[in-house]
Structures are given as C-alpha cells and as structure tokens.
Short mmCIF file of C-alpha atoms and ligand atoms in Angstrom, two decimals:
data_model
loop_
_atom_site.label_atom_id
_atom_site.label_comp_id
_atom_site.label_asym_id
_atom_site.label_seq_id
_atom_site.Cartn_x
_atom_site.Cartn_y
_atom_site.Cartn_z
CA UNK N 1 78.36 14.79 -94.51
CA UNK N 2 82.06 13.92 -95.28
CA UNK N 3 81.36 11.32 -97.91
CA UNK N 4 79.82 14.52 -99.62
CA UNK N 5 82.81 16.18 -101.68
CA UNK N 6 80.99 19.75 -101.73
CA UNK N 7 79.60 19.59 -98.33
CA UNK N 8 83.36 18.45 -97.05
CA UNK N 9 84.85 21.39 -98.92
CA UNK N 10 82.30 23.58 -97.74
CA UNK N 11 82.93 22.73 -94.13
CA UNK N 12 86.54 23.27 -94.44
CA UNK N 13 86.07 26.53 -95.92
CA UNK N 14 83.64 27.88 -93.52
CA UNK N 15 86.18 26.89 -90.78
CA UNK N 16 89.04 28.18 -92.74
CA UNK N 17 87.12 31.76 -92.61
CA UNK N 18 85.82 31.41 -89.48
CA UNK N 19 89.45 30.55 -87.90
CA UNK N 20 91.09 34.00 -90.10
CA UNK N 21 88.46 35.81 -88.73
CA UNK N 22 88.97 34.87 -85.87
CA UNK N 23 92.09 35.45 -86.19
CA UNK N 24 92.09 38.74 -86.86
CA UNK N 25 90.25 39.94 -84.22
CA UNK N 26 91.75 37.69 -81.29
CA UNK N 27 95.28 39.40 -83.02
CA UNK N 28 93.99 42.65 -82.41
CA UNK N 29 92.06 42.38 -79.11
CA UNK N 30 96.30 40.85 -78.04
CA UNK N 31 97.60 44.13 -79.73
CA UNK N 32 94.92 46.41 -77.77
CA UNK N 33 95.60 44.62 -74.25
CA UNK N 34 99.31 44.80 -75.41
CA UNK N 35 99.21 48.41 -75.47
CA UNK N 36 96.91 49.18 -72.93
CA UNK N 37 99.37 46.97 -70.32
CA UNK N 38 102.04 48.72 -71.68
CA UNK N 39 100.40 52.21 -71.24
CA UNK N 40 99.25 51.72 -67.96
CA UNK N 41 102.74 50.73 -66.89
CA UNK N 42 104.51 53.65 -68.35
CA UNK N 43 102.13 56.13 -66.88
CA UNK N 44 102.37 54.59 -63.27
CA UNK N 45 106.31 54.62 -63.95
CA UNK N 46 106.63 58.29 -64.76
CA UNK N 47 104.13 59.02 -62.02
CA UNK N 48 106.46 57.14 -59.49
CA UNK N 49 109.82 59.15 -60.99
CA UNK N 50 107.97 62.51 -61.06
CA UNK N 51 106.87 61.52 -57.26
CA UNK N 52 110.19 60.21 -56.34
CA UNK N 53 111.79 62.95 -58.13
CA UNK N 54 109.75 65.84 -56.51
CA UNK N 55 109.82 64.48 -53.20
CA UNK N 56 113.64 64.99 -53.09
CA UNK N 57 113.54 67.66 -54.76
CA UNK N 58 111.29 69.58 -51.72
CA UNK N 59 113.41 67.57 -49.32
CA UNK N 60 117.09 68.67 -50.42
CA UNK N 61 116.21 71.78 -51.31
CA UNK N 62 115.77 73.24 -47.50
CA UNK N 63 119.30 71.28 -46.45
CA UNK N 64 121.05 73.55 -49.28
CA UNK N 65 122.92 76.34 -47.90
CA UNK N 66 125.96 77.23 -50.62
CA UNK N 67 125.59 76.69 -54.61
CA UNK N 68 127.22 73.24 -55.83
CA UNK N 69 127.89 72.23 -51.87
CA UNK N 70 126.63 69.16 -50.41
CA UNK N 71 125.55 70.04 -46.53
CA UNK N 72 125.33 67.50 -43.99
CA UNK N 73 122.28 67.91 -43.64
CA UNK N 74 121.58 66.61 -47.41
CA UNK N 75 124.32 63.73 -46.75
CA UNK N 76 121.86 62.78 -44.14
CA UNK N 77 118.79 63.15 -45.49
CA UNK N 78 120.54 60.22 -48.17
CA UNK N 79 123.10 58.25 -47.04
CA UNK N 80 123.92 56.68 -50.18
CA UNK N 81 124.77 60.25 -51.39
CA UNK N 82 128.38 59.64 -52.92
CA UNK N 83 130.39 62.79 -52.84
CA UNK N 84 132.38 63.39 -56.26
CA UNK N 85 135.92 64.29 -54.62
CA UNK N 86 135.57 60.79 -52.19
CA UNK N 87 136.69 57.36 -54.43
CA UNK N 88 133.14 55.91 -53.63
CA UNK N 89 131.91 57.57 -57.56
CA UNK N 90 134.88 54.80 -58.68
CA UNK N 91 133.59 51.99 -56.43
CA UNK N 92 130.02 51.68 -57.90
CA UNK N 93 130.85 52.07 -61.59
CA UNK N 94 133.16 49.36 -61.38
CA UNK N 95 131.14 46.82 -59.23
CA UNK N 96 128.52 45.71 -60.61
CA UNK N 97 127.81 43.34 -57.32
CA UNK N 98 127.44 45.92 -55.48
CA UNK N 99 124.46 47.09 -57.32
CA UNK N 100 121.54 48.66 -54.32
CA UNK N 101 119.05 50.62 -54.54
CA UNK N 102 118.71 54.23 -52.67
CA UNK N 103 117.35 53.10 -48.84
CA UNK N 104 115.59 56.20 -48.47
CA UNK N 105 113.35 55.70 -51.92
CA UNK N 106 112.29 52.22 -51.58
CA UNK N 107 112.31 51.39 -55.19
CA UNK N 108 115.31 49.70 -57.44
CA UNK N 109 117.11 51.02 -60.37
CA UNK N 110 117.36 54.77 -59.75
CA UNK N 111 120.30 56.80 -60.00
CA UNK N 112 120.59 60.58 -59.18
CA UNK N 113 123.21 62.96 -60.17
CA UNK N 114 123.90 66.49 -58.48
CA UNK N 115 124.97 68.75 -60.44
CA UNK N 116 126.52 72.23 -60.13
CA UNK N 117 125.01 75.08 -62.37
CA UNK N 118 128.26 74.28 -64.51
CA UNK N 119 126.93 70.87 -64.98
CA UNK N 120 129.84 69.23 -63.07
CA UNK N 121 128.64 66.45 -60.76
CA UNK N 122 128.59 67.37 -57.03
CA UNK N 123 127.32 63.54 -56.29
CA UNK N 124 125.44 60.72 -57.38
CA UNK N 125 124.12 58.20 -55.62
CA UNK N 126 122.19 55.04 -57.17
CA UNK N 127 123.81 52.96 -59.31
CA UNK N 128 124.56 54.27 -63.16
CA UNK N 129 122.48 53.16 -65.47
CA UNK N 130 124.25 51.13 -68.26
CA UNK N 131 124.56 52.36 -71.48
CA UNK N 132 122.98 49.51 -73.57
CA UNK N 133 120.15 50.08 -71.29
CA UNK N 134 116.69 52.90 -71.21
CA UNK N 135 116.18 55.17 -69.26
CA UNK N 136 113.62 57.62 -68.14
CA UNK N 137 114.98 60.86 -66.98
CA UNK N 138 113.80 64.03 -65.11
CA UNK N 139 115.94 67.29 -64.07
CA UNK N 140 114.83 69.54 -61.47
CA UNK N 141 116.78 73.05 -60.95
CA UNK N 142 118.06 72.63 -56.93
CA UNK N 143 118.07 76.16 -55.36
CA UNK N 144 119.63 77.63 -51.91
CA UNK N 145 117.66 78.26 -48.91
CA UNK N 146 117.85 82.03 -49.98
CA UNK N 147 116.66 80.95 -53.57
CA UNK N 148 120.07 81.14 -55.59
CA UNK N 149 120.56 78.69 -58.39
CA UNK N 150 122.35 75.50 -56.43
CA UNK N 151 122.65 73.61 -59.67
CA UNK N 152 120.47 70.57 -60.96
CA UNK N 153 118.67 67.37 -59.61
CA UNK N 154 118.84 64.34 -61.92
CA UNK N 155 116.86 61.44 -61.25
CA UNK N 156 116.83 58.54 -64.22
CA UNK N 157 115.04 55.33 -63.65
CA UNK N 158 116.72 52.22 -65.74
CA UNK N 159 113.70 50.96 -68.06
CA UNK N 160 114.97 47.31 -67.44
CA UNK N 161 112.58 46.02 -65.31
CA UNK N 162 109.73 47.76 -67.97
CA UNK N 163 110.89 46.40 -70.70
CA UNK N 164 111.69 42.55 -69.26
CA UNK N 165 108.16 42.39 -68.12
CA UNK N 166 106.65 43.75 -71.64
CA UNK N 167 109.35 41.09 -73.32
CA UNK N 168 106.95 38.33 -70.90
CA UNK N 169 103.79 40.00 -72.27
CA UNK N 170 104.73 40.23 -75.23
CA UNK N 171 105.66 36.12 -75.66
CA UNK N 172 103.15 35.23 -73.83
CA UNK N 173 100.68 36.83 -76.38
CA UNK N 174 102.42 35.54 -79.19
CA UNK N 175 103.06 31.78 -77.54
CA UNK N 176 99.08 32.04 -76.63
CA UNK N 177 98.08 33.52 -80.20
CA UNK N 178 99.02 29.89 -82.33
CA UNK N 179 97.76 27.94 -79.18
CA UNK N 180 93.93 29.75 -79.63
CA UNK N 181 93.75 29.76 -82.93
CA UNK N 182 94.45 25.92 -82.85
CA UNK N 183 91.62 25.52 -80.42
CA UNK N 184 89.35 27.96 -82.57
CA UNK N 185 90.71 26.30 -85.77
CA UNK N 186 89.00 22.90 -83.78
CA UNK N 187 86.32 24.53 -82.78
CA UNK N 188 85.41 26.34 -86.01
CA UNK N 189 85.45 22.61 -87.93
CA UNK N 190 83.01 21.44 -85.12
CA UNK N 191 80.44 24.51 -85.48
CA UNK N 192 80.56 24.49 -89.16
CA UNK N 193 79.70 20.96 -89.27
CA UNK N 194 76.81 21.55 -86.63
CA UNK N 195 75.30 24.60 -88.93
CA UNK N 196 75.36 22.86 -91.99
CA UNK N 197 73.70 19.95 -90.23
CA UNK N 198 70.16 21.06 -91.05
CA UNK N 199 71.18 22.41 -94.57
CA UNK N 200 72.76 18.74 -95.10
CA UNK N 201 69.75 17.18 -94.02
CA UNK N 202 67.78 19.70 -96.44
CA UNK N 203 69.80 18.41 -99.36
CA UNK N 204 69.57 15.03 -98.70
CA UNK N 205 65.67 15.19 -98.40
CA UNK N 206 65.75 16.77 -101.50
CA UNK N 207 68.07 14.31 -103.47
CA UNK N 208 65.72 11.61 -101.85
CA UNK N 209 62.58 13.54 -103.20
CA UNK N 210 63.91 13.97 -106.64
CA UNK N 211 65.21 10.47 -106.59
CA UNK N 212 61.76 8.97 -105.55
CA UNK N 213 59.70 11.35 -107.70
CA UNK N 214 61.37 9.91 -111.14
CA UNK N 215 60.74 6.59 -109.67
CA UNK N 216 56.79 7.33 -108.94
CA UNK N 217 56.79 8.68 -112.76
CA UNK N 218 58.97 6.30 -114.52
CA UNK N 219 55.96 3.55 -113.42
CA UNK N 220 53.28 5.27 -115.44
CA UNK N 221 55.85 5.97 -117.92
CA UNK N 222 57.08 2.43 -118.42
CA UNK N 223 53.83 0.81 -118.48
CA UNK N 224 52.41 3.84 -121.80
CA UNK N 225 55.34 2.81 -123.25
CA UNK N 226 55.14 -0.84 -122.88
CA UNK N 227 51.17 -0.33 -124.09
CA UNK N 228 51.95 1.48 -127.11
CA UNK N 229 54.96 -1.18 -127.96
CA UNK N 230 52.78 -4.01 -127.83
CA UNK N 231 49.73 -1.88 -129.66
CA UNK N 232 52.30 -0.91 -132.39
CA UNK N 233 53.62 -4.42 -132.66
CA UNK N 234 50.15 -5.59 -133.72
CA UNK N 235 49.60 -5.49 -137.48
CA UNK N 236 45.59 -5.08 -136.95
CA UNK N 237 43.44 -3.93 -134.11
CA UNK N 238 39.93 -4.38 -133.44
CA UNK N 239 38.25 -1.90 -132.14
CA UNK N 240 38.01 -3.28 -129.02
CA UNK N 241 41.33 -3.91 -128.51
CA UNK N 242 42.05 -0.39 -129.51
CA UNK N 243 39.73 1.12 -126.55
CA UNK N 244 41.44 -1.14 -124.41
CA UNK N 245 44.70 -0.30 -125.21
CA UNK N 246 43.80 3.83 -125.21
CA UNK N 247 41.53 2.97 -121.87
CA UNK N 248 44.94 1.75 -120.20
CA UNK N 249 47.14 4.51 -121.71
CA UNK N 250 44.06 6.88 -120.27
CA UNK N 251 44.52 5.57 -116.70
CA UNK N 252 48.43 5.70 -116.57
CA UNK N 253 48.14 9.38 -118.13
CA UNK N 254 45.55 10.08 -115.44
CA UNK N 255 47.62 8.79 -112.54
CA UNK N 256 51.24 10.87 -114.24
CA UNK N 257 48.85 14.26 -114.12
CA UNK N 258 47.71 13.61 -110.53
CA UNK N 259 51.54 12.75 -109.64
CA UNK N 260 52.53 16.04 -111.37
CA UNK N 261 49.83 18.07 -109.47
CA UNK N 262 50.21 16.92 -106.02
CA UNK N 263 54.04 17.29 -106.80
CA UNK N 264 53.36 20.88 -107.92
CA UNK N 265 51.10 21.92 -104.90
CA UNK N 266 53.80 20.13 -102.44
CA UNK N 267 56.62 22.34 -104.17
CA UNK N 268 54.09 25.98 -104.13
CA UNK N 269 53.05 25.22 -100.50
CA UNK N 270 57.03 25.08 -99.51
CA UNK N 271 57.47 28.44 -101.41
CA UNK N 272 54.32 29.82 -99.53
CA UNK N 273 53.29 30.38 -103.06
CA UNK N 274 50.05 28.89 -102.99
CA UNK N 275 47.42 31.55 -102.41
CA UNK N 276 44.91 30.70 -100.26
CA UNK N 277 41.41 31.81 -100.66
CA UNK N 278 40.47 32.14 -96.64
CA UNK N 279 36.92 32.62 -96.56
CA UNK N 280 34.78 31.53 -93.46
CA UNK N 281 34.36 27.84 -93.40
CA UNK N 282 31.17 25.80 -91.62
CA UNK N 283 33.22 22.16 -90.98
CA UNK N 284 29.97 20.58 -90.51
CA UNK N 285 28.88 20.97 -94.11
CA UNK N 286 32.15 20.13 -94.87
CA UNK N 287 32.06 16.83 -93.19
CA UNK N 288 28.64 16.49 -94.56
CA UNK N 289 29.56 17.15 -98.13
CA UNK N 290 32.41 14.73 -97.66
CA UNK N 291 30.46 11.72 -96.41
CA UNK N 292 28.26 11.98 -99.24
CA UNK N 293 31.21 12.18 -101.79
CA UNK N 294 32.73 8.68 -100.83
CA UNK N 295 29.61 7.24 -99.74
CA UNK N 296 29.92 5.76 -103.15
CA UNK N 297 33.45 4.59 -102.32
CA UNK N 298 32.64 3.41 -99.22
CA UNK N 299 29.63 0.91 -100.59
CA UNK N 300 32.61 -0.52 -103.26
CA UNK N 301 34.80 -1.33 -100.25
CA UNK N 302 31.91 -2.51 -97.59
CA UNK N 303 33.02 -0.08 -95.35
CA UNK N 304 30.13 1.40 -93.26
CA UNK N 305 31.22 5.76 -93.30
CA UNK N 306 29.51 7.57 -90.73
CA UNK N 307 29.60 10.76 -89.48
CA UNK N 308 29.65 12.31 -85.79
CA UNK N 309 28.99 16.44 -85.14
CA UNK N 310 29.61 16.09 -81.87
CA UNK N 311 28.80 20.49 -82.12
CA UNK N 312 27.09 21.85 -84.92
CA UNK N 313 27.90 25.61 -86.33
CA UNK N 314 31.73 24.75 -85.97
CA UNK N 315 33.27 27.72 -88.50
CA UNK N 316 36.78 27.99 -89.13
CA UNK N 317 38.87 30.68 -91.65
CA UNK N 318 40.40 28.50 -94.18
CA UNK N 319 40.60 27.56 -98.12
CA UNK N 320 37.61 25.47 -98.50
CA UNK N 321 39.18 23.89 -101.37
CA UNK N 322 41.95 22.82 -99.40
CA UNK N 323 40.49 21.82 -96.08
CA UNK N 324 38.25 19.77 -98.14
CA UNK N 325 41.05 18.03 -99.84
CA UNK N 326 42.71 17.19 -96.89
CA UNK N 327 39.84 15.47 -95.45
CA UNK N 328 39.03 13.76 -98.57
CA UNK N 329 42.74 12.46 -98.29
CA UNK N 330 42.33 11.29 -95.09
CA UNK N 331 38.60 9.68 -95.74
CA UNK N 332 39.65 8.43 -98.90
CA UNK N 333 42.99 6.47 -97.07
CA UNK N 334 40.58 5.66 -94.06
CA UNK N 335 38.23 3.43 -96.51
CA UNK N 336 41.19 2.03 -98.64
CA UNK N 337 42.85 0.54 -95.55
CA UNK N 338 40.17 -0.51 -94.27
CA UNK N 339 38.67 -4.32 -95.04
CA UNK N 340 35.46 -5.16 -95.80
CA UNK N 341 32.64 -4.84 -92.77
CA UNK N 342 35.28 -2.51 -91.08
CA UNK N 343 33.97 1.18 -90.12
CA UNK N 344 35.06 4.78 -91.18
CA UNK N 345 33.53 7.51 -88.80
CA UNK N 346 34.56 11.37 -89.18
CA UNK N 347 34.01 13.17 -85.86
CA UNK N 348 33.76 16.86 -85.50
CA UNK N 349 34.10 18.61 -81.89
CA UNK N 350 35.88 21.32 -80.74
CA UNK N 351 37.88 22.48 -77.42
CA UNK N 352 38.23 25.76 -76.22
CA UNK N 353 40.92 27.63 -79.04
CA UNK N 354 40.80 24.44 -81.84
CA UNK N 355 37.87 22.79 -83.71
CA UNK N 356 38.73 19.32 -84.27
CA UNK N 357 37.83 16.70 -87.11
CA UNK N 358 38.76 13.12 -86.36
CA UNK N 359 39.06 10.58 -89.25
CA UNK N 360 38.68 7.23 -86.97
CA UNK N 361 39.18 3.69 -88.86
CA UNK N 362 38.81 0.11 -88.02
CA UNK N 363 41.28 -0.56 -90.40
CA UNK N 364 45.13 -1.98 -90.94
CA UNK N 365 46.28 0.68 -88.46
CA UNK N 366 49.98 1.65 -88.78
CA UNK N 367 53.40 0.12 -86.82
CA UNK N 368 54.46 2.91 -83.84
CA UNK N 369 57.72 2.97 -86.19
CA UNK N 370 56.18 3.88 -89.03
CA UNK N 371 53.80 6.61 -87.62
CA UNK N 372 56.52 8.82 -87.46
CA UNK N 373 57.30 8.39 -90.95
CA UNK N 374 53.78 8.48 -92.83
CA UNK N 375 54.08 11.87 -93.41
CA UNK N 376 56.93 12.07 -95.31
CA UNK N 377 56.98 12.53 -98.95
CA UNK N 378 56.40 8.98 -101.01
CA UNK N 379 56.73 7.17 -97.88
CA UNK N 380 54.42 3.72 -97.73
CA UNK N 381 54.05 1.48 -95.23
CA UNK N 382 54.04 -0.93 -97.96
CA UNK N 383 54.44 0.02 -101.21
CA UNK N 384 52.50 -3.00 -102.68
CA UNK N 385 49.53 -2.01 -100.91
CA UNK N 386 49.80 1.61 -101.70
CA UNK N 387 50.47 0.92 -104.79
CA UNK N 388 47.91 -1.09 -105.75
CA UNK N 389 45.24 1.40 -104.30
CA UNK N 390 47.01 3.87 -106.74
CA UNK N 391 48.84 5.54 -103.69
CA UNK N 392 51.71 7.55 -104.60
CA UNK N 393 52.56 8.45 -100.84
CA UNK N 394 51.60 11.92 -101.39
CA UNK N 395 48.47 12.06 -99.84
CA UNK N 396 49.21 12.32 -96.38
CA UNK N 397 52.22 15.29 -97.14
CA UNK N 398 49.72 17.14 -98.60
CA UNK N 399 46.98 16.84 -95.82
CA UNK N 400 50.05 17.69 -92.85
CA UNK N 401 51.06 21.21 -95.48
CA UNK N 402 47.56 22.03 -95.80
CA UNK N 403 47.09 21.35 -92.18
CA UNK N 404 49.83 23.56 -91.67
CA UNK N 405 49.21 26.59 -93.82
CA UNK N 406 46.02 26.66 -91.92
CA UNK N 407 47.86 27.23 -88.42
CA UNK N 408 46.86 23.71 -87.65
CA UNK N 409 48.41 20.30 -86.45
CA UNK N 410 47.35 16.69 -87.84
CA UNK N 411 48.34 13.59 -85.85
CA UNK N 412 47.82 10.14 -85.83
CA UNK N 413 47.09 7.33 -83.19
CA UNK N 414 46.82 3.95 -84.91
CA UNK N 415 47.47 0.36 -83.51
CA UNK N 416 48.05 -2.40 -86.13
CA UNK N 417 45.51 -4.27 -87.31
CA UNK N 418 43.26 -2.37 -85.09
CA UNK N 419 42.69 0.81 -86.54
CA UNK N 420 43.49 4.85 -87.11
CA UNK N 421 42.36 7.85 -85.81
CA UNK N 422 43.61 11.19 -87.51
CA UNK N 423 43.11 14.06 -85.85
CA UNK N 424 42.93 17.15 -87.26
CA UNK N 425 43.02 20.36 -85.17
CA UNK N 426 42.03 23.69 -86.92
CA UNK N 427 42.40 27.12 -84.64
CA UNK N 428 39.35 28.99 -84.44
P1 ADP D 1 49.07 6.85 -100.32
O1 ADP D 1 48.64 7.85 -101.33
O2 ADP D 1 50.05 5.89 -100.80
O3 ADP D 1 47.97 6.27 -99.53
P2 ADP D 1 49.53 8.50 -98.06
O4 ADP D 1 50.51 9.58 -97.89
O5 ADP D 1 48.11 8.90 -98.10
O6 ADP D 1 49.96 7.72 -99.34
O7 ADP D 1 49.76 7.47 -96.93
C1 ADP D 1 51.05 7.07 -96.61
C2 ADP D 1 51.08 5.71 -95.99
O8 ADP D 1 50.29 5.69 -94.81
C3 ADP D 1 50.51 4.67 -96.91
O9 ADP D 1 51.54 3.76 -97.18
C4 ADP D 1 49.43 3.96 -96.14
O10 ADP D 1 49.76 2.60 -96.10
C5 ADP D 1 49.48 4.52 -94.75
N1 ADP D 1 48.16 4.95 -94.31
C6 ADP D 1 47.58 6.14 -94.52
N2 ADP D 1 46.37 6.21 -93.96
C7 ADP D 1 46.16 5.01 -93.38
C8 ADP D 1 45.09 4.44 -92.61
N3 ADP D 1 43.98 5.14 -92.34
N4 ADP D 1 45.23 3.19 -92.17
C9 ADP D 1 46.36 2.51 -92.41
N5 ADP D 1 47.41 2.97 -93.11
C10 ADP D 1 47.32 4.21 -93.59
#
C-alpha cells in the first residue's frame, strides 16, 4: 500500500484526522475530569471550614461570659489561642519555623482571628496566612452566654495545599495529553492502514481486471487487424480467399462480442443490476436439456456425457437462463479438459435444505494451488490451453456470481490428471 502515492496520502490523512479528533475529545474529557477534581475538592474544602468553623463556633460560644474577653474556659477549650496583649501575636508572624497547626482541629493551614464588635483582634491562633497566598474565609458573629454581641469568629483556610495539588493535576494532564496523542497518533496510522486494507485490495483487483481485460481484447484485436493488413496488402482476391479472410475476421469478432458480454454480465452482477427472472425451476429437465445440447460437443471430443438424477422432481427458484448457463459453463469446461475416451457425468441429488448438481470429469483435474484461484477473473491454469479452447477465463467467474445470486455455493474437488468434480449447491 505505501508504494501507492494516493493510498500513502490517504493513510496519512485518515490518521492525521483521526489523531485531531482524537484530540479533541481526549482534550476535553482532561478539561471535564480537570474540573470535576477540582470541584469535588473545593466543595469537600468549604464543607470541612464551614464544619470546622461551626464546631467552634457552638464550642466557644458557651465559654463566653463578657463582650471582647477571652475566658479561661475558651483559652482551654484551644490552647493555641494567642491573646492580643501577650507578645506570642509577634512570635508567630515572625517565625515562619514555627509554623503548626491548631491541636484541637486536626487539620493544617487554618488561622482564626477573634475579634471584638469594634473589629479589634481579641486573639488569633493558627498561623497567618501569607499575603501572596488564597484563602478561603468564613465569619461567624460570637455572642455571650446571655446572647449579647461578643464580637466575631474568623476562620480562613490557606488555599496552598488546593492549589499545589491542582498545579500536579493540572501537569500531569498536560505532560499525559502529548504522550496519548503520540500513542493515538501510532495507533491511528496502524488502523487506517488495516481499514483501507480491503479497499486496497479492491483497487488492486480492479487495476488487475482492467489490465487483463485490454489484454483478452487486444488478442482479437491484433489478429482483425493483422487480417485486414495482409487482405489490403493483396492487389486481387479470389473469392475464396476473400471468405477466408471475412470467415477469420467473423470468428475474432465473435470471440471480442462474447468477451464484451461476459465482461458486461460480470460488471451488472457486481452492481446487483442484473434482474433476475426467478421463476420455478425443474433441475432435472435442466440437466436433461443440457446433456442433449453438448451431446454434439461431446461426440467431437470422444468424451462419453452422461447423466445421473439420482431424485427426480428436484425444483429450485432461480433464472433459468442463468442456472442453465452456469451449467453449460461447467459441462462445456468438463468436456474441453477432458481427453479423448475420458467421461463427463452431471449428477443431480439433493440433501435436506440444498439440491445439488455435480459436474464430475475424468479429465486434466486442477493443482490444489490453483483450485483456489480458478475462480478468479481471467485466471487459467494455463493460458495456452485455455486459450486454445477459446477460454477467456471468464467462465468459471460467471458460474461462482450466478451461483451466488442464487443463494448458492459452487466448489471444486479435482486431483491432477485425474479428474474434477464441481459441485453446485442450490437452496431449495
Ligand atoms: P476458460 O474459459 O478459460 O475455460 P474458466 O473460468 O472456465 O476459463 O476456467 C478457468 C480455468 O480453470 C481454466 O484455465 C481451466 O484450465 C481450468 N478448468 C476449468 N474447468 C476445468 C476442468 N473441468 N478440468 C480441468 N481444468 C479446468
């Protein structure tokens, strides 16, 4: 497939698009993870502050006696509480060592500021937050045992540890991003070269056809136009010679039209274009009627054709026309291959769902290596021999399409220089 330019650029293409697309939606599946991570992480966050937050909130609030006055009580409900007239408020903002998180809370990065209902801070405790970095907040008024206004609870949680781990995410998707699309990139090239397999294989049947169809009518061609050279090159023709001459022209024009209509049947029945007339078919007149047609043909070659209806009454829905050409293809190749005092016998049975004609020879037979191939279009076990029996290497094509428009299967057993059989199986 690479030595074909279009098929090569084709491949790449397909890749190309299939690695964008790709693209696009591995991008956005790492956006929509991205955001749900993130989501889910902010939510549990402000769920822990609001739970943190409340839950010294209803603890305090019962140790408060006096607006803007820490009790003892509250000092030892949380130790860490720093008092704002004590020197401890100047100790943590200047060491940063000494960084710790509140004992009683259990989690890092908190830091809580009482304030007065002035605003002024009572105490803190925590460590402040620094001002480069985010913060979540929440203030909750404090009040007095007998429900005056004590001041305000202020609990922030540093964002720090949020945002390092949605940093990690965040590479991580876009290290990973490059990294899959070089493995879909690889995979995409493989795949695209696996689909267009088949339509490679199409293409080259075709280009094969084509090619071997000019050759099968540049014969036929060459040898009209070598008989009206020499004819023309003549200054006088007898009669004779001029029947001869139009005889041979006559046989080479014959064999181009039955080239051009077995091409043209091959070509409808791969459109499904050829209609077929089903009508109910008896296959023992049809064997009948066959035998007598190359009876004839069978007497030129000394080749004994006999028939077997092995069940009589054996009907089938099918174009009579072209059930009858198959078997005539197959009878007709059955007595050319055969030699002189060999034997031709057409055998009609049937099993349970198929009826079943068998075309047996005592013929050439046909190499296990080339059985596969004697279906395909032109293809001769030897050309010489085909061709001198005015085989094109159509015949047996035909007989396998027909075969197969009917529903059917035709196969061949053959062992060289012993003979053929060709078995034709029709459903009911
Ligand atoms: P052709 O028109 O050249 O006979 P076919 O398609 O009918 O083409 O057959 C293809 C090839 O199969 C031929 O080359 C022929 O040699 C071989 N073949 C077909 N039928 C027989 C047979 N009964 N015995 C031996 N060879 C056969």
């Amino acid at each position: 497939m690479n030595q074909n330019q279009l098929f090569k650029l084709t491949r790449w293409r397909l890749a190309l698009w299939y690695t964008g697309i790709m693209g696009v939606i591995l991008s956005l599946c790492g956006f929509g993870l991205y955001e749900a991570i993130a989501h889910a992480h902010w939510v549990a966050l402000n769920e822990e502050l609001k739970s943190v937050a409340g839950t010294l909130h209803d603890s305090m609030e019962p140790t408060l006696k006096q607006p803007g006055k820490i009790e003892t009580a509250t000092k030892r409900l949380l130790p860490e509480l720093c008092l704002a007239e004590t020197d401890c408020l100047q100790k943590i903002t200047t060491s940063s060592k000494q960084r710790h998180v509140l004992g009683a809370l259990h989690q890092g990065d908190y830091y809580i500021n009482l304030q007065d209902v002035s605003g002024k801070s009572v105490a803190i405790a925590g460590f402040p937050i620094l001002t480069n970095q985010r913060y979540q907040k929440i203030t909750l008024s404090l009040h007095t045992k007998d429900n005056r206004d004590w001041g305000n609870l202020i609990v922030e949680r540093s964002l720090k540890d949020y945002d390092d781990y949605l940093a990690a995410t965040r590479l991580i998707l876009f290290l990973g991003l490059p990294f899959s699309m070089l493995l879909v990139g690889g995979a995409s090239l493989w795949l695209a070269a696996r689909a267009m397999q088949p339509v490679y294989t199409s293409y080259e049947q075709m280009q094969q056809f084509t090619a071997d169809a000019a050759h099968e009518l540049r014969t036929p061609l060459a040898a009209i136009q070598a008989t009206v050279e020499s004819a023309l090159r003549s200054n006088q023709l007898s009669d004779v010679q001029a029947r001869d001459i139009l005889t041979r022209v006559e046989r080479q024009n014959q064999r181009l039209s039955q080239l051009v209509k077995d091409l043209l049947l091959l070509s409808r029945m791969d459109q499904q274009a050829l209609p077929l007339k089903y009508q109910e078919c008896y296959l023992d007149d049809l064997v009948s009627d066959i035998a007598e047609e190359f009876a004839a043909l069978a007497i030129a070659a000394e080749v004994q054709l006999k028939t077997e209806i092995r069940q009589e009454k054996i009907k089938v829905l099918g174009d009579e026309e072209q059930l009858y050409r198959l078997l005539s293809n197959l009878v007709v190749n059955a007595i050319q291959y055969t030699l002189a005092g060999g034997e031709v016998k057409i055998i009609l049975d049937s099993n349970k769902h198929h009826a079943i004609i068998q075309v047996e020879d005592t013929g050439l037979g046909i190499a296990p290596e080339h059985q596969t191939q004697i279906f395909t279009r032109f293809w001769r076990v030897n050309s010489d021999r085909s061709r001198h029996t005015g085989g094109s290497g159509l015949g047996l094509p035909i007989a396998n399409a027909i075969a197969i428009a009917h529903q059917g299967t035709l196969e061949v057993n053959s062992s060289l220089n012993k003979g053929s059989i060709f078995t034709l199986r029709l459903p009911y």
